[in-house]
Coordinates of N, CA and C in Angstrom, one line a residue:
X1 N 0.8 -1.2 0.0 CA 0.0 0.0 0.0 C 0.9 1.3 0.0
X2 N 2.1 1.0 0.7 CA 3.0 2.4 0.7 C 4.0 2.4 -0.6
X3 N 3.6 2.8 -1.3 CA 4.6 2.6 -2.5 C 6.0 3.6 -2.1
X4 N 6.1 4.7 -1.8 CA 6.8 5.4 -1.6 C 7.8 5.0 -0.8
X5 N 9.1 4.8 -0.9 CA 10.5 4.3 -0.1 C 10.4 5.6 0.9
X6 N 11.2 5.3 2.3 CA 11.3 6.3 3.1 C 12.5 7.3 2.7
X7 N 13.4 7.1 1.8 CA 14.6 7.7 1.2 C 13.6 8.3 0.5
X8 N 13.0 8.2 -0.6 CA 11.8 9.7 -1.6 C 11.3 10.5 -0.8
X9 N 10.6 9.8 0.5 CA 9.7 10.8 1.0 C 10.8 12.0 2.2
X10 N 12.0 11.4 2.0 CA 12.8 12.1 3.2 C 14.0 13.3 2.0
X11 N 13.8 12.3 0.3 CA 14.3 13.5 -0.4 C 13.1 14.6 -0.6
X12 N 12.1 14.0 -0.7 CA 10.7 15.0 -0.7 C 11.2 16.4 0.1
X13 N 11.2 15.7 1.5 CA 11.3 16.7 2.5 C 12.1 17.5 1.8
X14 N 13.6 17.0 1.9 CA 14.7 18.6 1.5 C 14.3 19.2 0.4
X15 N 13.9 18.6 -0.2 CA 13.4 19.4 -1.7 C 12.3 20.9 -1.4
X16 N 11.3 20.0 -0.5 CA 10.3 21.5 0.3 C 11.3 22.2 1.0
X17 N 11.9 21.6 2.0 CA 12.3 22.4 2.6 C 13.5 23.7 2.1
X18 N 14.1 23.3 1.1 CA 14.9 24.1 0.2 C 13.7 25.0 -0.4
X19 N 13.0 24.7 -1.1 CA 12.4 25.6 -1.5 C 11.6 26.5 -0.5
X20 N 11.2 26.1 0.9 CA 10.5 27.2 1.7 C 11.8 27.8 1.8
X21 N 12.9 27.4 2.4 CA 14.0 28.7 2.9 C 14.3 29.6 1.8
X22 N 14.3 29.5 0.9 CA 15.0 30.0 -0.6 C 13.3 30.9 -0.7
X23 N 12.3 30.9 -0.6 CA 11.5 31.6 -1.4 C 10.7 31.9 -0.2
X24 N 10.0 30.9 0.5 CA 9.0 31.1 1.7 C 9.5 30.4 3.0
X25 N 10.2 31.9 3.8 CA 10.7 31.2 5.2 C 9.4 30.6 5.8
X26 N 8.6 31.4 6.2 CA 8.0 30.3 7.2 C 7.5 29.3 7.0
X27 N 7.3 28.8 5.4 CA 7.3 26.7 5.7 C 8.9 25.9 6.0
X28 N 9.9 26.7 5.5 CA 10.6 26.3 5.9 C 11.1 25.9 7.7
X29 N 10.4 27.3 8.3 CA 10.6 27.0 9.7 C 9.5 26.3 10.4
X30 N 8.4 25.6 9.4 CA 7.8 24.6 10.3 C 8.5 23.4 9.8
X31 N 8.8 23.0 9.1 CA 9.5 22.1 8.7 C 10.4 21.9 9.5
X32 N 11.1 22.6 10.2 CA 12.4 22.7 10.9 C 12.1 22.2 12.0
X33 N 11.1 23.1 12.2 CA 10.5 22.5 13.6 C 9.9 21.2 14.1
X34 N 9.3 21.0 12.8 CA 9.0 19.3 13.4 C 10.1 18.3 13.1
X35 N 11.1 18.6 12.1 CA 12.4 17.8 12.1 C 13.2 17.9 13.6
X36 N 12.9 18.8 14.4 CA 13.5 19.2 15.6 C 13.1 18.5 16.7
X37 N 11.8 18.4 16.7 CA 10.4 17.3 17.3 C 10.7 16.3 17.3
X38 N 11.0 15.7 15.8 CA 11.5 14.6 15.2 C 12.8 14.2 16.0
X39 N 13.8 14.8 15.8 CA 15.2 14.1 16.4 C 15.1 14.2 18.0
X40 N 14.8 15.3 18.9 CA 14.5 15.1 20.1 C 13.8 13.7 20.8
X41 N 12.5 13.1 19.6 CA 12.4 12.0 19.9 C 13.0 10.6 19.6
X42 N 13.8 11.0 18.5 CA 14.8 9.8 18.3 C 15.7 10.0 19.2
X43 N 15.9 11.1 20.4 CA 17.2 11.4 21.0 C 18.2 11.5 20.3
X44 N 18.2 12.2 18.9 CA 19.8 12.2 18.1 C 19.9 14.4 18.2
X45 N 21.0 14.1 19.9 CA 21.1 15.3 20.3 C 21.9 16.2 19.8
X46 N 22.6 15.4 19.3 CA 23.7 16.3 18.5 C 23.3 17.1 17.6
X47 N 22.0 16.6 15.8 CA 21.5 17.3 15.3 C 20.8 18.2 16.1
X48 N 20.1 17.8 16.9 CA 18.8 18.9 17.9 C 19.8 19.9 18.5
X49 N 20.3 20.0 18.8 CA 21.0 20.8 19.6 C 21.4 22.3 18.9
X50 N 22.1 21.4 17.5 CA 22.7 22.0 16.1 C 21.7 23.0 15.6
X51 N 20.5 22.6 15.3 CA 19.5 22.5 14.4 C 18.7 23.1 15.6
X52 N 18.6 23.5 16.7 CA 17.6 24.9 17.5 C 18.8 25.7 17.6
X53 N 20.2 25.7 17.6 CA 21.1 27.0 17.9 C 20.5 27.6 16.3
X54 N 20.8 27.0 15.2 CA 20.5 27.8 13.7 C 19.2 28.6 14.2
X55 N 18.2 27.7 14.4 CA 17.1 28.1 14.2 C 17.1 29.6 15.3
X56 N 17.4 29.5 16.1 CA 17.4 30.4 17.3 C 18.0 31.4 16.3
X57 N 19.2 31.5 16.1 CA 20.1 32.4 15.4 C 19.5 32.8 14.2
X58 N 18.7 31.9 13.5 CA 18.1 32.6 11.9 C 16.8 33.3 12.4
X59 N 16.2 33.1 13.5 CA 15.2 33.8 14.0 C 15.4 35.5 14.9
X60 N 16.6 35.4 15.1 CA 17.1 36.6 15.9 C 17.4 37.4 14.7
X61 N 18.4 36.9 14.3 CA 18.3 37.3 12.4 C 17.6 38.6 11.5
X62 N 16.6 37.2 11.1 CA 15.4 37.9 11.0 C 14.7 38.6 11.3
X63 N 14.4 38.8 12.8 CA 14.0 39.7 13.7 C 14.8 40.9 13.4
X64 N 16.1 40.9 13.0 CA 17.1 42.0 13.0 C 17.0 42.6 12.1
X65 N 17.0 42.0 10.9 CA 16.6 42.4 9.2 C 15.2 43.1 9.2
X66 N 14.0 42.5 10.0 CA 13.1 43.2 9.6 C 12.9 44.5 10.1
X67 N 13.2 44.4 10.8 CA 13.4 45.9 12.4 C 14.3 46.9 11.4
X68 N 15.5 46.2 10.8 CA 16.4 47.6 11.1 C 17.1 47.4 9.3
X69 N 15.9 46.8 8.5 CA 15.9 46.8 6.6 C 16.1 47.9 5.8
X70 N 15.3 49.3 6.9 CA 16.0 50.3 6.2 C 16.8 50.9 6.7
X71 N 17.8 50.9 7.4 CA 19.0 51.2 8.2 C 19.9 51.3 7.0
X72 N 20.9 52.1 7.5 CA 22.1 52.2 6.3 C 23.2 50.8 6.6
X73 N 22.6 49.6 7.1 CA 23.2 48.6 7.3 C 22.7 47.3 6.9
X74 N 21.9 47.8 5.7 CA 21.0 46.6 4.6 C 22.0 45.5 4.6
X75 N 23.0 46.3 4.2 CA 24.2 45.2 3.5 C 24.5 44.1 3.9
X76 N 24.6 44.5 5.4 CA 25.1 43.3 6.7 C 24.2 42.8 7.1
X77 N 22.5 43.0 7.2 CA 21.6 41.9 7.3 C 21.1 41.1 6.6
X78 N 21.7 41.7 5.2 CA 21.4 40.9 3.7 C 22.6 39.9 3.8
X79 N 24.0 40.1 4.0 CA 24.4 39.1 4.2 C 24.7 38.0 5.5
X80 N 23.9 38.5 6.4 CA 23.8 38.0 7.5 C 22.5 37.2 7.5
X81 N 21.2 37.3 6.8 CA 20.6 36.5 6.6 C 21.1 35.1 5.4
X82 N 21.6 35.8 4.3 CA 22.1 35.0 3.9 C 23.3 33.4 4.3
X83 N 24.0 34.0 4.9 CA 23.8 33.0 5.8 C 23.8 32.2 6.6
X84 N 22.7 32.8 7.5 CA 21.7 32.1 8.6 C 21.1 31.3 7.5
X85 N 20.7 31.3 6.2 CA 19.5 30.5 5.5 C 20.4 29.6 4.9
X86 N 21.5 29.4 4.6 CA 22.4 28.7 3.7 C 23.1 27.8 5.1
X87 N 23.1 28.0 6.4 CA 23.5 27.1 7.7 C 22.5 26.5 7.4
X88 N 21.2 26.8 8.0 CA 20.0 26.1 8.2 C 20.2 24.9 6.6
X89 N 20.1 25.0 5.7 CA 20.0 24.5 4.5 C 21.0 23.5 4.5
X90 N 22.2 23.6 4.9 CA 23.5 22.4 5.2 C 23.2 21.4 6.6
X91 N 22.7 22.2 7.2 CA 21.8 21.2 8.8 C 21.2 20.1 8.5
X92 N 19.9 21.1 7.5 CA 18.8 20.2 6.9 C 19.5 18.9 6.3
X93 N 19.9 19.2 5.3 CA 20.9 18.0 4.6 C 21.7 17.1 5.1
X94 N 21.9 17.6 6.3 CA 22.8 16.7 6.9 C 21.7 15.6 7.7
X95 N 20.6 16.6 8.4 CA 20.0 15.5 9.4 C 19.4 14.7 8.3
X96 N 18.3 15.3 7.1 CA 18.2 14.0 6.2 C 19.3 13.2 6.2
X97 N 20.3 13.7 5.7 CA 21.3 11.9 5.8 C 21.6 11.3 7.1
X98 N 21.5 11.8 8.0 CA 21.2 11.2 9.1 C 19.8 10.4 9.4
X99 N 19.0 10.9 9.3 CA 17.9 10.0 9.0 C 17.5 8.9 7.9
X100 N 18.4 9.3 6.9 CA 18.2 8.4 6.2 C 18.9 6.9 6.9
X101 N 19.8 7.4 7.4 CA 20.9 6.3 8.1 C 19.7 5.7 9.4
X102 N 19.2 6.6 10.1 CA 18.5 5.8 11.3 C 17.3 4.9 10.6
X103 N 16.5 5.4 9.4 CA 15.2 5.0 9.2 C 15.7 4.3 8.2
X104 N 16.8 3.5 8.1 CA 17.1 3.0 6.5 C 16.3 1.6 7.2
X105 N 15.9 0.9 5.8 CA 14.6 0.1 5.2 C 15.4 -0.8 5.0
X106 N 15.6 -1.5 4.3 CA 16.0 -2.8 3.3 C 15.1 -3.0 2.0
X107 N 14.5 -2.4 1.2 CA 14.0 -2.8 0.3 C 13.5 -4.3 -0.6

């Protein structure tokens, strides 16, 4: 009945999730957040730990950028968001392969 391998639906994932950070943060940061859910309950602390300091930090961030966008210091929130979004994005990829490793299947 599940045709779908857990490796598609876990490439699925990064695929959304690239696309929310790159175009629409906030699916990206639900996404984040339940991958964060996610590892907390597999206890894999090391991503979680990793993966709420970004998030913390891309959220302070952005809080910064939005507040102070027209400031004569666009430059450094533009590249300061950039990246906070390009961390988060190497995270992602990593815990997918990490997960791919915990939830591997045997086909």
């Amino acid at each position: 009945m599940n045709n779908i391998s857990i490796k598609a639906k876990l490439n699925a994932l990064l695929v959304l999730y690239t696309i929310g950070a790159l175009i629409f943060q906030p699916l990206a940061s639900i996404i984040q957040v339940g991958v964060l859910i996610y590892l907390s309950l597999k206890r894999e602390w090391k991503y979680f730990i990793y993966g709420t300091t970004l998030f913390i930090c891309a959220a302070i961030i952005g809080a910064a950028f939005y507040k102070h966008s027209l400031n004569q210091n666009k430059q450094f929130y533009m590249i300061a968001l950039a990246v906070s979004v390009f961390a988060n994005l190497f995270w992602f990829a990593a815990t997918i392969k990490q997960l791919k490793r915990i939830l591997y299947i045997d086909e």
